[in-house]
mmCIF file of C-alpha atoms in Angstrom:
data_model
loop_
_atom_site.group_PDB
_atom_site.id
_atom_site.type_symbol
_atom_site.label_atom_id
_atom_site.label_comp_id
_atom_site.label_asym_id
_atom_site.label_seq_id
_atom_site.Cartn_x
_atom_site.Cartn_y
_atom_site.Cartn_z
ATOM 1 C CA MET A 1 24.746 -7.955 -1.599
ATOM 2 C CA LYS A 2 24.025 -11.669 -1.332
ATOM 3 C CA HIS A 3 24.862 -11.635 2.395
ATOM 4 C CA SER A 4 22.614 -8.605 2.973
ATOM 5 C CA TRP A 5 19.643 -10.235 1.210
ATOM 6 C CA SER A 6 20.134 -13.437 3.177
ATOM 7 C CA LYS A 7 20.165 -11.517 6.457
ATOM 8 C CA CYS A 8 16.977 -9.628 5.555
ATOM 9 C CA PHE A 9 15.247 -12.859 4.530
ATOM 10 C CA SER A 10 16.247 -14.430 7.848
ATOM 11 C CA LEU A 11 14.829 -11.510 9.854
ATOM 12 C CA PHE A 12 11.564 -11.553 7.891
ATOM 13 C CA THR A 13 11.201 -15.293 8.341
ATOM 14 C CA SER A 14 11.819 -14.959 12.061
ATOM 15 C CA LEU A 15 9.195 -12.219 12.357
ATOM 16 C CA VAL A 16 6.601 -14.258 10.489
ATOM 17 C CA LEU A 17 7.251 -17.330 12.612
ATOM 18 C CA GLN A 18 7.028 -15.385 15.851
ATOM 19 C CA LEU A 19 3.783 -13.750 14.794
ATOM 20 C CA CYS A 20 2.215 -17.010 13.685
ATOM 21 C CA PHE A 21 3.435 -19.665 16.098
ATOM 22 C CA SER A 22 3.326 -17.365 19.085
ATOM 23 C CA ALA A 23 0.305 -15.210 19.679
ATOM 24 C CA VAL A 24 2.170 -12.843 21.974
ATOM 25 C CA ALA A 25 5.893 -12.603 21.126
ATOM 26 C CA GLU A 26 6.882 -9.804 18.769
ATOM 27 C CA GLU A 27 10.647 -9.707 19.261
ATOM 28 C CA ILE A 28 13.280 -11.552 17.261
ATOM 29 C CA LEU A 29 14.396 -14.283 19.652
ATOM 30 C CA PRO A 30 18.045 -14.996 20.465
ATOM 31 C CA ARG A 31 19.401 -18.046 18.692
ATOM 32 C CA GLY A 32 22.695 -18.524 20.548
ATOM 33 C CA ILE A 33 24.159 -21.776 21.829
ATOM 34 C CA GLY A 34 23.043 -20.826 25.353
ATOM 35 C CA ASN A 35 19.569 -22.027 24.371
ATOM 36 C CA LEU A 36 20.920 -25.586 24.385
ATOM 37 C CA ARG A 37 20.132 -25.630 28.106
ATOM 38 C CA TYR A 38 16.412 -25.852 27.375
ATOM 39 C CA PHE A 39 16.946 -29.084 25.471
ATOM 40 C CA GLN A 40 19.068 -30.437 28.304
ATOM 41 C CA LEU A 41 16.325 -29.629 30.813
ATOM 42 C CA ALA A 42 13.587 -31.046 28.611
ATOM 43 C CA TYR A 43 15.317 -34.360 27.844
ATOM 44 C CA PRO A 44 17.280 -35.193 31.010
ATOM 45 C CA ASP A 45 17.991 -38.783 29.985
ATOM 46 C CA ILE A 46 19.859 -37.606 26.866
ATOM 47 C CA THR A 47 23.500 -36.524 27.112
ATOM 48 C CA PHE A 48 24.325 -33.362 25.131
ATOM 49 C CA SER A 49 27.973 -32.618 24.450
ATOM 50 C CA ARG A 50 29.380 -29.944 22.178
ATOM 51 C CA SER A 51 32.518 -29.054 20.265
ATOM 52 C CA TYR A 52 33.338 -26.260 17.851
ATOM 53 C CA ASP A 53 33.872 -26.874 14.128
ATOM 54 C CA SER A 54 35.963 -23.956 12.862
ATOM 55 C CA SER A 55 35.557 -25.105 9.257
ATOM 56 C CA VAL A 56 31.914 -23.950 9.321
ATOM 57 C CA ASN A 57 32.104 -21.671 12.392
ATOM 58 C CA ASP A 58 29.440 -23.514 14.295
ATOM 59 C CA TRP A 59 28.906 -25.803 17.255
ATOM 60 C CA VAL A 60 28.510 -29.543 16.813
ATOM 61 C CA ILE A 61 26.039 -31.025 19.288
ATOM 62 C CA THR A 62 26.464 -34.733 19.960
ATOM 63 C CA LEU A 63 23.468 -36.513 21.445
ATOM 64 C CA THR A 64 23.770 -39.811 23.306
ATOM 65 C CA ILE A 65 20.261 -41.227 23.457
ATOM 66 C CA PRO A 66 19.367 -44.287 25.549
ATOM 67 C CA ASP A 67 17.273 -46.736 23.552
ATOM 68 C CA SER A 68 14.701 -49.242 24.754
ATOM 69 C CA ASN A 69 16.876 -52.074 23.444
ATOM 70 C CA GLY A 70 19.482 -51.282 26.096
ATOM 71 C CA LYS A 71 21.905 -49.618 23.712
ATOM 72 C CA ASN A 72 22.688 -45.967 23.060
ATOM 73 C CA ARG A 73 22.075 -44.162 19.792
ATOM 74 C CA ILE A 74 24.499 -41.382 18.823
ATOM 75 C CA ALA A 75 23.643 -38.399 16.634
ATOM 76 C CA SER A 76 25.639 -35.290 15.753
ATOM 77 C CA LEU A 77 23.945 -32.091 14.612
ATOM 78 C CA TYR A 78 25.129 -28.532 14.073
ATOM 79 C CA TRP A 79 23.540 -25.818 16.192
ATOM 80 C CA ALA A 80 22.673 -23.748 13.073
ATOM 81 C CA ASP A 81 21.011 -20.881 14.967
ATOM 82 C CA GLY A 82 18.888 -23.331 16.900
ATOM 83 C CA ALA A 83 17.614 -25.391 13.956
ATOM 84 C CA LEU A 84 19.924 -28.352 14.779
ATOM 85 C CA LEU A 85 20.915 -29.528 11.315
ATOM 86 C CA PRO A 86 23.233 -32.101 9.777
ATOM 87 C CA LYS A 87 26.297 -30.653 8.077
ATOM 88 C CA SER A 88 24.753 -31.230 4.652
ATOM 89 C CA GLU A 89 22.019 -28.675 5.471
ATOM 90 C CA ILE A 90 24.198 -25.911 6.931
ATOM 91 C CA GLU A 91 24.194 -23.861 3.744
ATOM 92 C CA ARG A 92 20.365 -23.946 3.764
ATOM 93 C CA LYS A 93 19.919 -23.057 7.419
ATOM 94 C CA GLU A 94 18.053 -19.836 6.570
ATOM 95 C CA SER A 95 15.284 -22.064 5.187
ATOM 96 C CA TYR A 96 14.671 -23.662 8.576
ATOM 97 C CA ALA A 97 12.975 -22.191 11.602
ATOM 98 C CA PRO A 98 14.662 -22.478 15.026
ATOM 99 C CA ILE A 99 13.178 -25.323 17.040
ATOM 100 C CA LEU A 100 12.521 -22.997 19.971
ATOM 101 C CA TYR A 101 9.832 -20.382 19.667
ATOM 102 C CA LYS A 102 7.847 -18.416 22.238
ATOM 103 C CA TYR A 103 4.907 -20.692 22.944
ATOM 104 C CA PRO A 104 2.277 -18.329 24.425
ATOM 105 C CA LYS A 105 1.523 -18.385 28.129
ATOM 106 C CA ILE A 106 -1.967 -17.067 27.487
ATOM 107 C CA LEU A 107 -4.501 -17.462 24.692
ATOM 108 C CA GLU A 108 -4.676 -14.183 22.803
ATOM 109 C CA ASP A 109 -8.006 -12.794 21.626
ATOM 110 C CA PRO A 110 -7.854 -12.474 17.802
ATOM 111 C CA ALA A 111 -9.931 -9.299 18.071
ATOM 112 C CA GLY A 112 -6.701 -7.629 19.158
ATOM 113 C CA PHE A 113 -4.604 -8.739 16.166
ATOM 114 C CA SER A 114 -2.793 -5.870 14.453
ATOM 115 C CA GLU A 115 -2.912 -5.452 10.676
ATOM 116 C CA GLU A 116 0.738 -6.512 10.580
ATOM 117 C CA LYS A 117 -0.084 -9.703 12.406
ATOM 118 C CA LYS A 118 -3.058 -10.498 10.195
ATOM 119 C CA GLU A 119 -0.895 -10.112 7.093
ATOM 120 C CA ALA A 120 1.836 -12.311 8.624
ATOM 121 C CA ILE A 121 -0.726 -15.031 9.373
ATOM 122 C CA LYS A 122 -2.103 -14.830 5.838
ATOM 123 C CA HIS A 123 1.397 -15.188 4.428
ATOM 124 C CA PHE A 124 2.316 -18.034 6.760
ATOM 125 C CA SER A 125 -0.865 -19.975 5.975
ATOM 126 C CA SER A 126 -0.780 -19.356 2.222
ATOM 127 C CA ASP A 127 -0.519 -22.318 -0.130
ATOM 128 C CA GLU A 128 2.691 -20.914 -1.587
ATOM 129 C CA ASN A 129 4.435 -20.578 1.767
ATOM 130 C CA ARG A 130 3.231 -23.944 3.080
ATOM 131 C CA LYS A 131 4.466 -25.745 -0.029
ATOM 132 C CA GLY A 132 7.795 -23.949 -0.257
ATOM 133 C CA GLY A 133 8.738 -23.297 3.353
ATOM 134 C CA ALA A 134 11.051 -25.815 5.015
ATOM 135 C CA GLY A 135 9.638 -24.996 8.451
ATOM 136 C CA THR A 136 10.831 -26.676 11.621
ATOM 137 C CA ALA A 137 13.768 -28.995 11.005
ATOM 138 C CA MET A 138 12.977 -32.591 11.962
ATOM 139 C CA PHE A 139 16.557 -33.832 12.345
ATOM 140 C CA PHE A 140 16.691 -33.359 16.119
ATOM 141 C CA PHE A 141 13.363 -35.097 16.614
ATOM 142 C CA ASP A 142 14.329 -37.933 14.269
ATOM 143 C CA ALA A 143 17.413 -38.477 16.432
ATOM 144 C CA VAL A 144 15.482 -38.420 19.719
ATOM 145 C CA TYR A 145 12.564 -40.563 18.561
ATOM 146 C CA ASP A 146 14.408 -42.733 15.981
ATOM 147 C CA SER A 147 11.828 -41.555 13.471
ATOM 148 C CA ALA A 148 13.737 -40.903 10.245
ATOM 149 C CA THR A 149 11.805 -43.738 8.617
ATOM 150 C CA ARG A 150 8.421 -45.286 9.188
ATOM 151 C CA SER A 151 9.928 -48.693 9.933
ATOM 152 C CA SER A 152 12.318 -47.285 12.538
ATOM 153 C CA VAL A 153 9.740 -45.272 14.487
ATOM 154 C CA GLU A 154 7.236 -48.120 14.485
ATOM 155 C CA GLN A 155 9.675 -50.166 16.567
ATOM 156 C CA HIS A 156 9.093 -47.659 19.373
ATOM 157 C CA LEU A 157 5.311 -47.439 19.351
ATOM 158 C CA VAL A 158 3.148 -48.668 22.213
ATOM 159 C CA LYS A 159 -0.614 -48.981 22.592
ATOM 160 C CA VAL A 160 -2.160 -47.094 25.504
ATOM 161 C CA THR A 161 -5.564 -46.151 26.813
ATOM 162 C CA PHE A 162 -6.128 -42.459 27.458
ATOM 163 C CA LEU A 163 -9.346 -41.333 29.143
ATOM 164 C CA GLY A 164 -11.009 -44.538 28.015
ATOM 165 C CA LYS A 165 -9.920 -44.245 24.376
ATOM 166 C CA ARG A 166 -7.211 -46.192 22.598
ATOM 167 C CA ALA A 167 -4.122 -44.529 21.200
ATOM 168 C CA THR A 168 -0.807 -45.577 19.702
ATOM 169 C CA VAL A 169 2.051 -43.368 20.887
ATOM 170 C CA HIS A 170 5.828 -43.267 20.987
ATOM 171 C CA GLU A 171 7.183 -45.048 24.031
ATOM 172 C CA ARG A 172 8.963 -41.881 25.187
ATOM 173 C CA ILE A 173 5.672 -40.086 25.854
ATOM 174 C CA LYS A 174 3.884 -43.004 27.518
ATOM 175 C CA GLU A 175 4.768 -41.831 31.040
ATOM 176 C CA PRO A 176 4.031 -38.087 30.626
ATOM 177 C CA LEU A 177 0.726 -38.955 28.961
ATOM 178 C CA ALA A 178 -0.120 -41.306 31.828
ATOM 179 C CA ARG A 179 0.588 -38.483 34.293
ATOM 180 C CA VAL A 180 -1.804 -36.234 32.379
ATOM 181 C CA GLU A 181 -4.524 -38.887 32.522
ATOM 182 C CA LYS A 182 -4.012 -39.542 36.228
ATOM 183 C CA ARG A 183 -4.306 -35.851 37.061
ATOM 184 C CA LEU A 184 -7.349 -35.321 34.852
ATOM 185 C CA LEU A 185 -9.205 -38.290 36.306
ATOM 186 C CA ALA A 186 -8.449 -37.125 39.843
ATOM 187 C CA LEU A 187 -9.634 -33.611 39.075
ATOM 188 C CA SER A 188 -12.755 -34.831 37.283
ATOM 189 C CA LYS A 189 -14.188 -35.940 40.653
ATOM 190 C CA TYR A 190 -14.644 -32.254 41.481
ATOM 191 C CA SER A 191 -15.196 -30.714 38.026
ATOM 192 C CA SER A 192 -18.434 -31.171 36.093
ATOM 193 C CA SER A 193 -16.965 -29.524 32.964
ATOM 194 C CA LEU A 194 -14.085 -31.991 33.005
ATOM 195 C CA ARG A 195 -16.444 -34.943 33.471
ATOM 196 C CA THR A 196 -18.470 -33.718 30.494
ATOM 197 C CA PHE A 197 -15.306 -33.331 28.398
ATOM 198 C CA ILE A 198 -14.230 -36.903 29.141
ATOM 199 C CA LYS A 199 -17.726 -38.280 28.553
ATOM 200 C CA GLU A 200 -18.021 -36.514 25.187
ATOM 201 C CA LEU A 201 -14.652 -37.642 23.826
ATOM 202 C CA LYS A 202 -14.942 -39.535 20.567
ATOM 203 C CA SER A 203 -11.298 -40.485 20.091
ATOM 204 C CA THR A 204 -7.715 -39.651 21.059
ATOM 205 C CA ASP A 205 -5.750 -40.191 17.855
ATOM 206 C CA SER A 206 -1.952 -40.136 17.880
ATOM 207 C CA TYR A 207 0.371 -42.070 15.573
ATOM 208 C CA PHE A 208 -0.272 -41.592 11.865
ATOM 209 C CA TRP A 209 2.631 -41.513 9.414
ATOM 210 C CA ARG A 210 1.741 -38.655 7.105
ATOM 211 C CA ILE A 211 2.764 -35.399 5.485
ATOM 212 C CA ILE A 212 1.071 -32.226 6.752
ATOM 213 C CA ALA A 213 -1.619 -31.270 4.242
ATOM 214 C CA GLY A 214 -0.407 -28.635 1.789
ATOM 215 C CA THR A 215 3.271 -29.024 2.754
ATOM 216 C CA SER A 216 6.224 -31.326 2.158
ATOM 217 C CA ARG A 217 6.837 -31.788 5.898
ATOM 218 C CA ARG A 218 5.984 -34.664 8.181
ATOM 219 C CA SER A 219 3.435 -34.190 10.928
ATOM 220 C CA PHE A 220 4.466 -34.760 14.534
ATOM 221 C CA HIS A 221 1.781 -37.438 14.458
ATOM 222 C CA SER A 222 4.317 -39.348 12.359
ATOM 223 C CA LEU A 223 6.506 -39.541 15.462
ATOM 224 C CA GLY A 224 3.679 -40.618 17.742
ATOM 225 C CA ILE A 225 4.188 -37.561 19.997
ATOM 226 C CA ALA A 226 1.029 -35.632 19.049
ATOM 227 C CA LEU A 227 -2.471 -36.408 20.276
ATOM 228 C CA ASP A 228 -5.760 -35.187 18.790
ATOM 229 C CA VAL A 229 -8.636 -35.156 21.284
ATOM 230 C CA LEU A 230 -11.786 -35.257 19.166
ATOM 231 C CA PRO A 231 -15.237 -34.672 20.667
ATOM 232 C CA VAL A 232 -18.381 -36.470 19.595
ATOM 233 C CA SER A 233 -19.810 -33.059 18.702
ATOM 234 C CA GLN A 234 -18.243 -29.630 18.227
ATOM 235 C CA HIS A 235 -21.640 -28.030 18.914
ATOM 236 C CA GLY A 236 -21.410 -25.931 15.775
ATOM 237 C CA LYS A 237 -18.010 -24.487 16.647
ATOM 238 C CA GLN A 238 -14.755 -24.513 14.679
ATOM 239 C CA ILE A 239 -11.873 -26.718 15.816
ATOM 240 C CA PHE A 240 -9.177 -26.412 13.130
ATOM 241 C CA TRP A 241 -7.974 -23.425 11.102
ATOM 242 C CA GLY A 242 -7.943 -25.289 7.773
ATOM 243 C CA TRP A 243 -11.576 -26.320 8.096
ATOM 244 C CA ALA A 244 -12.550 -22.838 9.285
ATOM 245 C CA LYS A 245 -10.778 -21.340 6.251
ATOM 246 C CA GLU A 246 -13.103 -23.239 3.932
ATOM 247 C CA LYS A 247 -16.079 -21.482 5.537
ATOM 248 C CA TYR A 248 -14.436 -18.118 6.256
ATOM 249 C CA PRO A 249 -11.698 -17.798 3.587
ATOM 250 C CA ASP A 250 -10.674 -14.228 4.443
ATOM 251 C CA THR A 251 -11.476 -13.927 8.139
ATOM 252 C CA TRP A 252 -10.864 -17.377 9.647
ATOM 253 C CA MET A 253 -7.933 -16.099 11.754
ATOM 254 C CA LEU A 254 -10.279 -13.562 13.405
ATOM 255 C CA LEU A 255 -12.861 -16.149 14.409
ATOM 256 C CA PRO A 256 -13.907 -15.223 17.987
ATOM 257 C CA LEU A 257 -12.733 -17.572 20.723
ATOM 258 C CA GLU A 258 -16.319 -18.303 21.746
ATOM 259 C CA LYS A 259 -16.921 -19.750 18.265
ATOM 260 C CA ARG A 260 -14.033 -22.231 18.608
ATOM 261 C CA TRP A 261 -14.376 -25.624 20.283
ATOM 262 C CA MET A 262 -11.897 -25.876 23.154
ATOM 263 C CA PRO A 263 -10.997 -28.379 25.867
ATOM 264 C CA PRO A 264 -11.621 -27.116 29.427
ATOM 265 C CA ALA A 265 -8.919 -24.833 30.797
ATOM 266 C CA GLN A 266 -7.902 -27.506 33.349
ATOM 267 C CA VAL A 267 -7.117 -29.920 30.486
ATOM 268 C CA ILE A 268 -4.851 -27.425 28.735
ATOM 269 C CA LYS A 269 -3.087 -26.489 31.983
ATOM 270 C CA ILE A 270 -2.335 -30.075 32.976
ATOM 271 C CA PHE A 271 -1.107 -31.027 29.513
ATOM 272 C CA GLU A 272 1.235 -28.031 29.510
ATOM 273 C CA GLU A 273 2.562 -28.813 32.982
ATOM 274 C CA GLU A 274 3.509 -32.275 31.722
ATOM 275 C CA GLY A 275 5.412 -30.953 28.684
ATOM 276 C CA PHE A 276 2.724 -30.730 25.975
ATOM 277 C CA VAL A 277 1.848 -27.648 23.929
ATOM 278 C CA TRP A 278 -1.716 -27.002 22.811
ATOM 279 C CA GLY A 279 -2.416 -26.125 19.180
ATOM 280 C CA GLY A 280 -5.215 -23.767 20.193
ATOM 281 C CA LYS A 281 -2.630 -21.144 21.151
ATOM 282 C CA TRP A 282 -1.210 -21.070 17.632
ATOM 283 C CA ALA A 283 -2.487 -18.306 15.365
ATOM 284 C CA ILE A 284 -3.139 -21.109 12.843
ATOM 285 C CA PHE A 285 -5.215 -22.807 15.511
ATOM 286 C CA ASP A 286 -5.601 -26.561 15.952
ATOM 287 C CA ASN A 287 -7.729 -26.852 19.073
ATOM 288 C CA MET A 288 -7.867 -30.645 19.166
ATOM 289 C CA HIS A 289 -4.087 -30.971 19.049
ATOM 290 C CA PHE A 290 -1.602 -31.571 21.886
ATOM 291 C CA GLU A 291 2.074 -32.151 21.121
ATOM 292 C CA TYR A 292 4.879 -33.292 23.409
ATOM 293 C CA ARG A 293 7.389 -30.430 23.226
ATOM 294 C CA PRO A 294 8.927 -30.044 26.695
ATOM 295 C CA GLU A 295 11.710 -27.820 25.332
ATOM 296 C CA LEU A 296 9.082 -25.203 24.413
ATOM 297 C CA ILE A 297 7.539 -25.315 27.896
ATOM 298 C CA MET A 298 11.004 -24.893 29.424
ATOM 299 C CA PHE A 299 11.749 -22.006 27.067
ATOM 300 C CA GLN A 300 8.401 -20.378 27.837
ATOM 301 C CA ASN A 301 9.156 -20.462 31.558
ATOM 302 C CA GLN A 302 12.624 -18.914 31.330
#
């Protein structure tokens, strides 16, 4: 009976996550070790090796990560259905979401949300779920970005200028972010909407060690791999689901796309092509937010 309940809970959690993180995927995604290839493609400078631990019937993934100090860092994590957990968390793996999810290729119109989807979004965004849900496991990211503690990650931060605004980011995303900027500036010579977007930028905020509001989980801003592009004015439009919820407590998830502030389509496309996901495609939308998650872009393009 205990095993059956655990399996049902896992399937429900997977459905909720797919409905909320991805605006288009409805299926339960495969969680097998074959998905390790997306991590290998996304982080080519990291060596991934694996061995099987029969004592827990799972794969051990050993990461060899080159560090800026010239030495390698080594981390070992269990596959755990794609959550990548330390051995101490294996028994709680049903509490964690797989790192890979179907990041949408297109922005879905909320007018087409089914009743099932609306209920899943309500559950996912509820105070109870946000406080109690473990969510995405951070162990893999802490290994890659040396971000288990504030003092460790701050050794890897660099100051950059992005589209004329200052930002503090993790050194690992300095180059992909620079490629985004180079492409946007080149394209802005021919795009008036892009020139207006750049001109109206107020800030590009990145590193900020903090817990996500209403949860017990760290933000990806704490790793310096997320960037919020804030405009001087939102022109009366909504930009973030949490703020929209204060104004539209029961219908915020159905807010029409034309009533949401968005970067130009060229901005989103270029960010994605350089390994960043855009929070505007999440059902719990965060339209200012870009996050370096190349494994999700690789998985999306499978």
